[in-house]
Coordinates of C-alpha atoms in Angstrom, one line a residue:
M1 CA 115.7 86.2 83.0
A2 CA 115.0 82.8 84.4
N3 CA 117.3 83.5 87.4
L4 CA 115.4 86.7 88.1
S5 CA 112.1 84.9 87.9
G6 CA 113.3 82.3 90.3
R7 CA 114.5 85.0 92.7
I8 CA 111.1 86.6 92.7
A9 CA 109.4 83.3 93.2
A10 CA 111.7 82.6 96.2
L11 CA 110.5 85.8 97.9
S12 CA 108.0 85.7 100.7
G13 CA 104.4 86.4 100.0
R14 CA 104.9 90.0 101.3
G15 CA 108.0 90.4 99.2
R16 CA 106.3 89.3 96.0
F17 CA 103.3 91.5 96.8
A18 CA 105.6 94.5 97.3
F19 CA 107.6 93.8 94.1
F20 CA 104.6 93.4 91.8
V21 CA 102.8 96.4 93.3
L22 CA 105.8 98.6 92.7
L23 CA 106.2 97.2 89.2
G24 CA 102.5 98.2 88.6
V25 CA 103.2 101.7 89.9
I26 CA 106.1 102.1 87.4
T27 CA 103.8 100.9 84.6
G28 CA 101.3 103.5 85.5
L29 CA 103.8 106.3 84.8
G30 CA 102.7 106.2 81.2
Q31 CA 99.3 107.7 82.0
A32 CA 98.8 111.5 82.0
P33 CA 100.1 113.9 83.2
Y34 CA 103.5 112.1 83.2
D35 CA 103.0 110.5 79.8
L36 CA 106.1 108.3 80.3
W37 CA 104.9 105.7 77.9
P38 CA 108.2 103.9 77.7
A39 CA 107.8 103.2 81.5
T40 CA 104.5 101.4 80.8
I41 CA 106.0 99.3 78.0
L42 CA 109.1 98.4 80.1
G43 CA 107.0 97.7 83.2
L44 CA 104.6 95.4 81.3
A45 CA 107.6 93.7 79.6
S46 CA 109.2 93.1 83.0
F47 CA 106.0 91.6 84.4
L48 CA 105.7 89.3 81.4
A49 CA 109.3 88.3 81.7
V50 CA 109.4 87.5 85.4
S51 CA 105.9 86.0 85.7
R52 CA 106.2 83.5 82.7
F53 CA 102.8 82.0 83.7
D54 CA 104.3 78.5 84.0
D55 CA 103.5 78.4 87.7
A56 CA 100.4 77.4 89.6
P57 CA 97.3 79.3 88.3
R58 CA 96.5 80.7 91.7
R59 CA 100.0 82.1 92.1
A60 CA 99.9 83.6 88.6
A61 CA 96.5 85.2 89.5
F62 CA 98.0 86.7 92.7
H63 CA 101.0 88.1 90.8
A64 CA 98.7 89.7 88.2
W65 CA 96.4 91.1 90.8
C66 CA 99.3 92.7 92.7
F67 CA 100.6 94.1 89.5
G68 CA 97.1 95.5 88.6
L69 CA 96.7 96.9 92.2
G70 CA 99.8 99.0 91.9
Y71 CA 99.0 100.1 88.4
F72 CA 95.4 101.2 89.2
A73 CA 96.1 102.6 92.6
F74 CA 98.7 105.0 91.0
S75 CA 96.7 105.7 87.8
L76 CA 93.4 106.2 89.6
R77 CA 94.8 108.1 92.6
W78 CA 92.6 111.1 91.6
I79 CA 89.5 109.2 92.6
V80 CA 89.9 110.4 96.2
E81 CA 89.4 114.0 95.1
P82 CA 85.5 114.0 94.9
F83 CA 85.3 112.7 98.5
L84 CA 87.4 115.7 99.7
V85 CA 85.0 118.3 98.3
D86 CA 82.8 117.8 101.4
I87 CA 85.5 116.3 103.6
A88 CA 83.5 116.3 106.8
R89 CA 80.8 114.2 105.2
H90 CA 82.6 112.1 102.6
G91 CA 86.3 112.3 103.5
W92 CA 86.4 109.0 105.4
M93 CA 85.3 107.2 102.2
A94 CA 88.3 108.3 100.2
P95 CA 90.9 105.6 101.1
F96 CA 88.2 102.9 100.8
A97 CA 87.2 104.2 97.4
L98 CA 90.8 104.0 96.1
V99 CA 91.5 100.6 97.5
L100 CA 88.3 99.1 96.3
M101 CA 88.5 100.6 92.9
A102 CA 92.2 99.6 92.4
G103 CA 91.6 96.1 93.9
G104 CA 88.5 95.5 91.9
A105 CA 90.1 96.6 88.6
G106 CA 93.1 94.4 89.4
L107 CA 90.7 91.3 89.7
F108 CA 90.2 91.5 85.9
W109 CA 94.0 91.1 85.4
A110 CA 94.0 88.3 88.0
V111 CA 91.5 86.4 86.0
A112 CA 93.7 86.8 82.9
G113 CA 96.7 85.5 84.9
F114 CA 94.8 82.5 86.2
L115 CA 93.5 81.5 82.8
A116 CA 96.9 81.9 81.1
A117 CA 98.7 79.7 83.6
R118 CA 95.8 77.2 83.6
F119 CA 95.4 76.7 79.8
A120 CA 98.6 77.9 78.2
P121 CA 101.5 77.7 80.8
G122 CA 104.6 79.5 79.7
R123 CA 103.0 81.4 76.9
T124 CA 103.3 85.0 77.9
L125 CA 101.6 86.3 74.8
F126 CA 98.5 84.2 75.7
F127 CA 98.3 86.2 78.9
G128 CA 98.8 89.4 76.9
V129 CA 95.8 88.6 74.7
L130 CA 93.7 87.7 77.7
L131 CA 94.8 91.0 79.3
V132 CA 93.4 92.9 76.4
G133 CA 90.2 91.0 76.8
A134 CA 90.1 91.8 80.5
E135 CA 90.4 95.5 79.7
M136 CA 87.6 95.3 77.2
T137 CA 85.5 93.5 79.8
R138 CA 86.3 96.1 82.4
S139 CA 85.1 98.8 80.0
L140 CA 81.7 97.2 79.8
I141 CA 80.7 95.2 82.8
L142 CA 78.7 96.9 85.7
T143 CA 78.1 100.0 83.5
G144 CA 81.9 99.9 82.6
F145 CA 84.9 102.0 83.6
P146 CA 87.4 102.3 80.7
W147 CA 89.7 104.7 82.5
A148 CA 93.5 104.2 82.6
L149 CA 93.4 101.6 79.8
L150 CA 97.0 100.5 78.9
G151 CA 96.4 101.9 75.4
H152 CA 95.9 105.4 76.7
V153 CA 99.6 105.8 77.1
W154 CA 100.0 106.2 73.4
V155 CA 97.9 109.4 73.3
P156 CA 101.0 111.8 73.1
T157 CA 102.5 109.6 70.3
P158 CA 101.8 109.2 66.6
I159 CA 100.6 105.6 67.5
A160 CA 97.4 107.2 68.9
Q161 CA 96.3 107.8 65.3
L162 CA 95.8 104.1 64.9
A163 CA 92.8 104.4 67.2
A164 CA 90.9 105.5 64.0
L165 CA 91.2 101.9 62.9
G166 CA 90.3 100.0 66.1
G167 CA 89.7 102.3 69.0
P168 CA 91.3 102.3 72.4
H169 CA 91.5 98.5 72.7
L170 CA 93.6 98.3 69.5
L171 CA 96.0 100.6 71.3
T172 CA 96.0 98.4 74.3
L173 CA 96.8 95.4 72.1
L174 CA 99.7 97.3 70.6
A175 CA 101.1 98.1 74.0
V176 CA 100.9 94.4 75.0
L177 CA 102.6 93.3 71.7
A178 CA 105.3 96.0 72.1
A179 CA 106.1 94.7 75.7
W180 CA 106.1 91.1 74.5
S181 CA 108.5 92.0 71.7
L182 CA 110.9 93.4 74.2
V183 CA 110.8 90.1 76.1
L184 CA 111.6 88.3 72.9
L185 CA 114.5 90.7 72.2
A186 CA 115.8 90.0 75.7
K187 CA 115.7 86.3 74.9
G188 CA 117.6 86.8 71.7
R189 CA 114.6 86.4 69.4
V190 CA 115.6 89.4 67.4
F191 CA 113.8 88.5 64.2
V192 CA 110.3 88.4 65.7
G193 CA 110.7 90.9 68.5
G194 CA 112.7 93.4 66.4
G195 CA 110.4 92.9 63.4
F196 CA 107.3 93.9 65.4
I197 CA 109.0 97.0 66.9
A198 CA 110.1 98.1 63.5
G199 CA 106.6 97.5 62.1
L200 CA 105.0 99.5 64.9
A201 CA 107.4 102.4 64.3
L202 CA 106.6 102.3 60.6
A203 CA 102.9 102.3 61.3
A204 CA 103.3 105.3 63.6
Y205 CA 105.3 107.1 61.0
L206 CA 102.7 106.5 58.3
A207 CA 99.7 107.3 60.5
Q208 CA 101.1 110.6 61.7
P209 CA 99.4 113.6 60.0
A210 CA 101.9 115.6 58.1
T211 CA 100.7 119.1 59.2
T212 CA 97.9 120.8 61.0
A213 CA 94.8 120.6 58.9
P214 CA 94.1 124.0 57.3
T215 CA 91.1 125.9 58.7
S216 CA 88.7 127.3 56.2
P217 CA 88.5 131.1 56.1
D218 CA 84.7 130.8 56.7
A219 CA 85.1 128.3 59.5
A220 CA 82.7 128.8 62.5
V221 CA 84.3 130.7 65.4
V222 CA 83.5 129.0 68.8
R223 CA 83.9 130.8 72.1
L224 CA 84.9 128.5 74.9
V225 CA 84.1 129.8 78.3
Q226 CA 85.8 128.5 81.5
P227 CA 84.4 130.1 84.7
N228 CA 86.8 128.2 87.1
A229 CA 84.3 127.6 89.8
P230 CA 85.7 125.4 92.6
Q231 CA 83.4 122.6 93.4
H232 CA 83.0 123.6 97.1
Q233 CA 81.8 127.0 95.9
K234 CA 79.9 126.2 92.8
W235 CA 76.5 125.6 94.4
D236 CA 77.1 128.0 97.4
P237 CA 74.5 130.8 97.3
V238 CA 77.2 133.2 98.3
F239 CA 79.3 132.5 95.2
R240 CA 77.1 130.9 92.5
N241 CA 75.9 134.2 91.0
L242 CA 79.5 135.4 90.8
F243 CA 80.4 132.5 88.5
V244 CA 77.3 133.0 86.3
D245 CA 78.0 136.7 86.0
R246 CA 81.6 135.8 85.0
M247 CA 80.4 133.6 82.2
I248 CA 77.9 136.3 81.1
A249 CA 80.7 138.9 81.0
F250 CA 83.0 136.6 78.9
T251 CA 80.1 135.8 76.5
G252 CA 79.2 139.4 75.9
A253 CA 82.8 140.7 75.3
G254 CA 84.3 141.4 71.9
E255 CA 82.9 140.4 68.6
V256 CA 80.0 138.0 68.3
P257 CA 81.1 134.4 67.7
D258 CA 79.2 131.8 65.8
L259 CA 78.7 129.7 68.9
V260 CA 79.3 130.1 72.7
V261 CA 79.8 127.0 74.9
W262 CA 79.6 126.9 78.7
P263 CA 80.5 123.9 80.8
E264 CA 78.5 121.2 82.6
T265 CA 76.0 122.5 85.1
A266 CA 77.3 126.0 84.4
V267 CA 74.0 127.5 85.5
P268 CA 73.4 126.4 89.2
F269 CA 69.6 126.6 89.0
L270 CA 66.9 124.3 87.6
L271 CA 66.1 125.0 84.0
N272 CA 62.4 124.9 85.1
H273 CA 63.0 127.9 87.3
I274 CA 64.9 130.2 84.9
Q275 CA 63.3 129.2 81.5
D276 CA 60.9 132.2 81.6
D277 CA 63.6 134.7 82.2
M278 CA 67.0 134.1 80.7
S279 CA 67.4 137.7 79.5
P280 CA 71.0 138.2 80.9
M281 CA 72.2 135.1 78.9
V282 CA 70.2 136.1 75.8
D283 CA 71.6 139.7 75.9
A284 CA 75.2 138.4 76.4
A285 CA 74.9 135.9 73.5
R286 CA 73.7 138.7 71.1
G287 CA 72.0 136.3 68.8
A288 CA 74.7 133.6 68.8
P289 CA 73.7 130.1 69.9
L290 CA 74.6 129.4 73.5
V291 CA 75.3 125.9 74.8
F292 CA 75.2 125.4 78.5
G293 CA 74.9 122.7 81.2
I294 CA 72.1 122.8 83.7
Q295 CA 69.9 120.5 85.7
R296 CA 66.2 120.1 84.9
A297 CA 63.1 118.2 86.0
D298 CA 60.8 116.5 83.5
A299 CA 57.0 116.1 83.6
Q300 CA 57.4 113.1 85.9
Q301 CA 59.5 115.1 88.3
Q302 CA 62.6 113.1 87.4
Y303 CA 65.8 115.1 87.4
H304 CA 68.3 115.2 84.6
N305 CA 71.9 116.5 84.1
S306 CA 71.3 118.3 80.8
L307 CA 72.9 120.1 77.9
V308 CA 70.8 122.9 76.4
V309 CA 71.2 124.7 73.1
M310 CA 69.7 128.2 73.4
G311 CA 69.0 130.2 70.2
P312 CA 68.2 133.9 69.7
G313 CA 65.5 135.2 72.0
G314 CA 66.1 132.5 74.6
E315 CA 64.5 129.8 72.4
L316 CA 65.5 126.3 73.6
R317 CA 66.5 124.6 70.3
S318 CA 67.7 121.3 71.7
I319 CA 67.9 119.6 75.1
Y320 CA 70.1 116.5 75.7
D321 CA 69.9 114.6 78.9
K322 CA 73.0 112.7 80.1
R323 CA 72.5 109.0 79.4
H324 CA 75.5 107.3 81.1
L325 CA 75.5 108.4 84.7
V326 CA 78.2 107.9 87.3
P327 CA 77.3 105.1 89.7
F328 CA 77.4 106.4 93.3
G329 CA 78.1 109.8 91.9
E330 CA 75.0 110.9 90.0
Y331 CA 72.8 108.1 91.1
V332 CA 72.8 105.3 93.6
P333 CA 72.1 101.7 92.4
G334 CA 69.2 100.5 94.4
A335 CA 68.3 104.0 95.4
A336 CA 64.9 103.2 96.6
L337 CA 66.3 100.9 99.3
L338 CA 69.6 102.7 100.0
G339 CA 67.9 106.1 100.0
R340 CA 66.0 105.1 103.1
A341 CA 69.3 104.6 104.8
G342 CA 70.5 108.1 103.8
A343 CA 72.8 107.0 100.9
S344 CA 73.1 109.5 98.1
G345 CA 75.3 110.3 95.1
L346 CA 78.2 112.7 95.5
A347 CA 77.0 114.9 92.6
R348 CA 73.4 114.9 93.4
N349 CA 71.6 117.7 95.1
L350 CA 68.0 116.6 94.3
G351 CA 66.5 113.5 95.7
T352 CA 68.7 110.4 95.4
G353 CA 70.2 111.3 92.1
F354 CA 69.5 111.8 88.3
T355 CA 67.6 109.8 85.8
P356 CA 69.4 108.8 82.6
G357 CA 68.2 110.4 79.3
R358 CA 67.1 108.2 76.4
D359 CA 67.8 110.3 73.3
P360 CA 71.4 109.8 72.1
G361 CA 71.4 113.0 69.9
P362 CA 72.8 114.6 67.9
V363 CA 71.8 118.1 68.8
S364 CA 71.6 120.8 66.1
L365 CA 73.8 123.8 66.4
P366 CA 72.4 126.7 64.2
G367 CA 74.7 127.7 61.4
I368 CA 77.2 124.8 62.2
G369 CA 75.3 121.5 61.9
P370 CA 74.7 118.4 64.0
A371 CA 76.9 117.7 67.0
I372 CA 77.4 114.5 69.1
P373 CA 76.6 115.7 72.7
L374 CA 78.5 114.3 75.6
I375 CA 78.4 115.3 79.3
C376 CA 81.6 114.6 81.4
Y377 CA 81.7 110.9 82.2
E378 CA 80.2 110.0 78.8
G379 CA 83.4 111.0 77.1
I380 CA 85.3 108.0 78.3
F381 CA 83.1 105.4 76.5
A382 CA 84.4 105.1 73.0
E383 CA 81.9 102.4 72.0
E384 CA 78.9 104.6 73.0
I385 CA 79.7 107.6 70.8
G386 CA 77.8 107.9 67.6
G387 CA 75.8 110.5 65.8
G388 CA 72.9 108.5 64.4
D389 CA 72.4 108.0 60.7
A390 CA 73.7 111.4 59.6
R391 CA 77.4 112.3 59.9
A392 CA 78.0 114.8 62.7
R393 CA 80.0 118.0 62.2
L394 CA 81.7 117.8 65.6
I395 CA 81.7 116.3 69.1
L396 CA 80.5 118.6 71.8
L397 CA 81.6 117.7 75.3
I398 CA 80.9 119.8 78.4
T399 CA 82.3 118.7 81.8
N400 CA 82.9 119.7 85.3
D401 CA 86.3 118.4 86.2
A402 CA 86.4 120.4 89.4
W403 CA 85.5 117.1 91.1
F404 CA 88.9 115.7 90.1
G405 CA 91.1 118.4 91.7
K406 CA 94.2 119.6 90.0
A407 CA 96.2 116.4 89.8
A408 CA 96.0 113.6 87.4
G409 CA 92.3 113.4 86.8
P410 CA 91.7 116.4 84.5
Y411 CA 94.7 115.5 82.4
Q412 CA 93.7 111.9 81.9
H413 CA 90.1 113.0 81.1
L414 CA 91.5 115.3 78.4
A415 CA 93.7 112.5 77.0
Q416 CA 90.6 110.4 76.5
A417 CA 88.8 113.2 74.8
R418 CA 91.6 113.5 72.3
L419 CA 91.2 109.8 71.5
R420 CA 87.5 110.2 70.9
A421 CA 88.3 112.8 68.3
I422 CA 90.7 110.5 66.5
E423 CA 88.4 107.5 66.6
Q424 CA 85.5 109.4 65.1
G425 CA 87.5 111.6 62.8
L426 CA 85.7 114.7 64.2
P427 CA 86.9 117.8 65.9
M428 CA 85.8 118.2 69.5
V429 CA 84.7 121.2 71.4
R430 CA 85.6 120.5 75.1
V431 CA 84.6 123.0 77.7
A432 CA 85.3 122.3 81.4
N433 CA 84.3 124.3 84.5
T434 CA 87.8 124.5 86.0
G435 CA 89.7 123.1 83.0
I436 CA 91.1 121.8 80.9
T437 CA 89.0 123.6 78.2
A438 CA 90.3 122.9 74.7
M439 CA 89.5 122.8 70.9
I440 CA 90.7 119.4 69.6
D441 CA 91.0 118.7 65.9
A442 CA 90.1 115.5 64.1
H443 CA 93.6 114.1 64.7
G444 CA 93.4 114.6 68.4
R445 CA 95.6 117.7 68.4
I446 CA 94.8 120.6 70.7
T447 CA 94.6 123.8 68.6
D448 CA 94.0 126.1 71.6
M449 CA 93.2 125.7 75.3
I450 CA 92.6 127.3 78.7
P451 CA 94.8 125.7 81.3
L452 CA 93.6 124.0 84.5
G453 CA 92.6 126.3 87.3
E454 CA 92.2 129.5 85.2
E455 CA 89.2 131.6 84.3
G456 CA 88.8 132.9 80.8
A457 CA 87.4 132.6 77.3
I458 CA 89.0 131.9 73.9
D459 CA 87.6 132.2 70.4
V460 CA 88.8 129.3 68.2
A461 CA 88.0 128.4 64.6
L462 CA 86.3 125.0 64.4
P463 CA 88.7 122.6 62.6
P464 CA 87.5 120.5 59.6
S465 CA 86.2 117.0 60.0
R466 CA 87.7 113.9 58.3
P467 CA 85.9 111.2 56.4
P468 CA 84.3 108.5 58.5
T469 CA 87.0 106.3 60.1
L470 CA 87.1 102.5 60.2
Y471 CA 86.3 102.7 63.9
T472 CA 83.2 104.8 63.1
K473 CA 81.9 102.1 60.7
W474 CA 82.9 98.9 62.5
G475 CA 83.6 99.8 66.2
E476 CA 85.3 97.0 68.2
V477 CA 84.6 94.3 65.6
P478 CA 88.1 94.3 64.0
V479 CA 89.8 94.1 67.4
I480 CA 87.6 91.4 68.7
A481 CA 88.2 89.4 65.5
L482 CA 92.0 89.9 65.8
L483 CA 92.0 88.8 69.5
F484 CA 90.1 85.6 68.6
A485 CA 92.5 84.9 65.8
L486 CA 95.5 85.3 68.1
M487 CA 93.8 83.1 70.7
L488 CA 93.1 80.4 68.1
M489 CA 96.7 80.6 66.9
L490 CA 98.2 80.3 70.4
W491 CA 95.9 77.5 71.3
T492 CA 96.5 75.4 68.2
V493 CA 100.2 75.9 67.5
R494 CA 102.2 73.4 69.5
R495 CA 105.4 75.3 69.4
R496 CA 105.8 77.7 72.4
I497 CA 106.1 80.8 70.3
S498 CA 106.6 83.1 73.3
D499 CA 109.7 81.3 74.5

């Protein structure tokens, strides 16, 4: 291992750049849709082994940044898709967006590498703990972007159930510890390395739900409607009525369900313009509550991306305005200044963008109970999801993943939705414009779905909820406490426990 590390150090700057970027790409294979989680653990273990963090802090930071650049460039490659919807106008931005996003995210890893080499040279676990802290910081700073966290690779495995204890950052810590354990095994430290691997396997076995939770005979039946409207046609006057009529037809077919859900901005008009005449939607719903996404203007002429619960007769029972907007997508930071220069968000079609809502919910679904409302991007922020004082019955997420194309984006977004269900111990109704639409139970399992790129509707029984989880009660506190405890241990113990 030391010989390999020496050979890497002997490479030219370009050689080391290429090596660590490639290693980062391999590590990214654990993210959806590939779900090759062993590649992530092996890739991270390889980085820990060859880097060692006993070199100059600047060199350690460079290696960590290159590693992060490869990982994020591969994992976030879908980020070019929104710029290709209107390629003549925004296409030139696509490569810059990917490079800046991957390079910026990699800076968090670079800081972890610098600090590890500066304050605890040779202690690879010290870097691992700092890496978890870096990922937590990335999830929060500058409005946050907790996408492609290392812990997300556990979603297809039973280990994902441990998110109910500590959320996504606990899963990231487990990924780091698993990689560190492989390094110890390679060095002959079988007792510590093998002991942790065995403990992780046992925890996964014990956390795995035995069977699919039984559905009550009187469980609410929810109709999930996926119109499959391509983003470049969604707002086109030639096509938009076609997609609305398609959703109306799906809604009015068959027996009347207990709830009907349409996706984000399903209705391509302002709510203010159609509120007085929603008779086609009312007739199709036939008395069932209808949830749909739409844009609206408030009394101050501020525009919102909204979720509406419509009751019988077209009565608007609840309106939720999206609170966590996409920077440079749904609004432009410093819009008053940049707007004069013609800058605007990709998803906006009114002014310079949307205004965030203030009410976190829940919304009330007649005959079902309170639901935690989420619109698209909001589903990636585990720490922001809550249902107020009363326990919600479900999580209700509507989204328009048509922006992400048909590659990795929609699958990674779905994986994060599954984690939210596990963390909260609640089933999730997830309805997407082009997919993937799914009913997710409280253990993160998909009970039924409409695949990506298909139109259709499915009637699915709402799965039962679980008791409040530890994460519901304590959030990130246990993980933060654990990280501080590990840092204190590594700082005070003289013996180099990672060697």
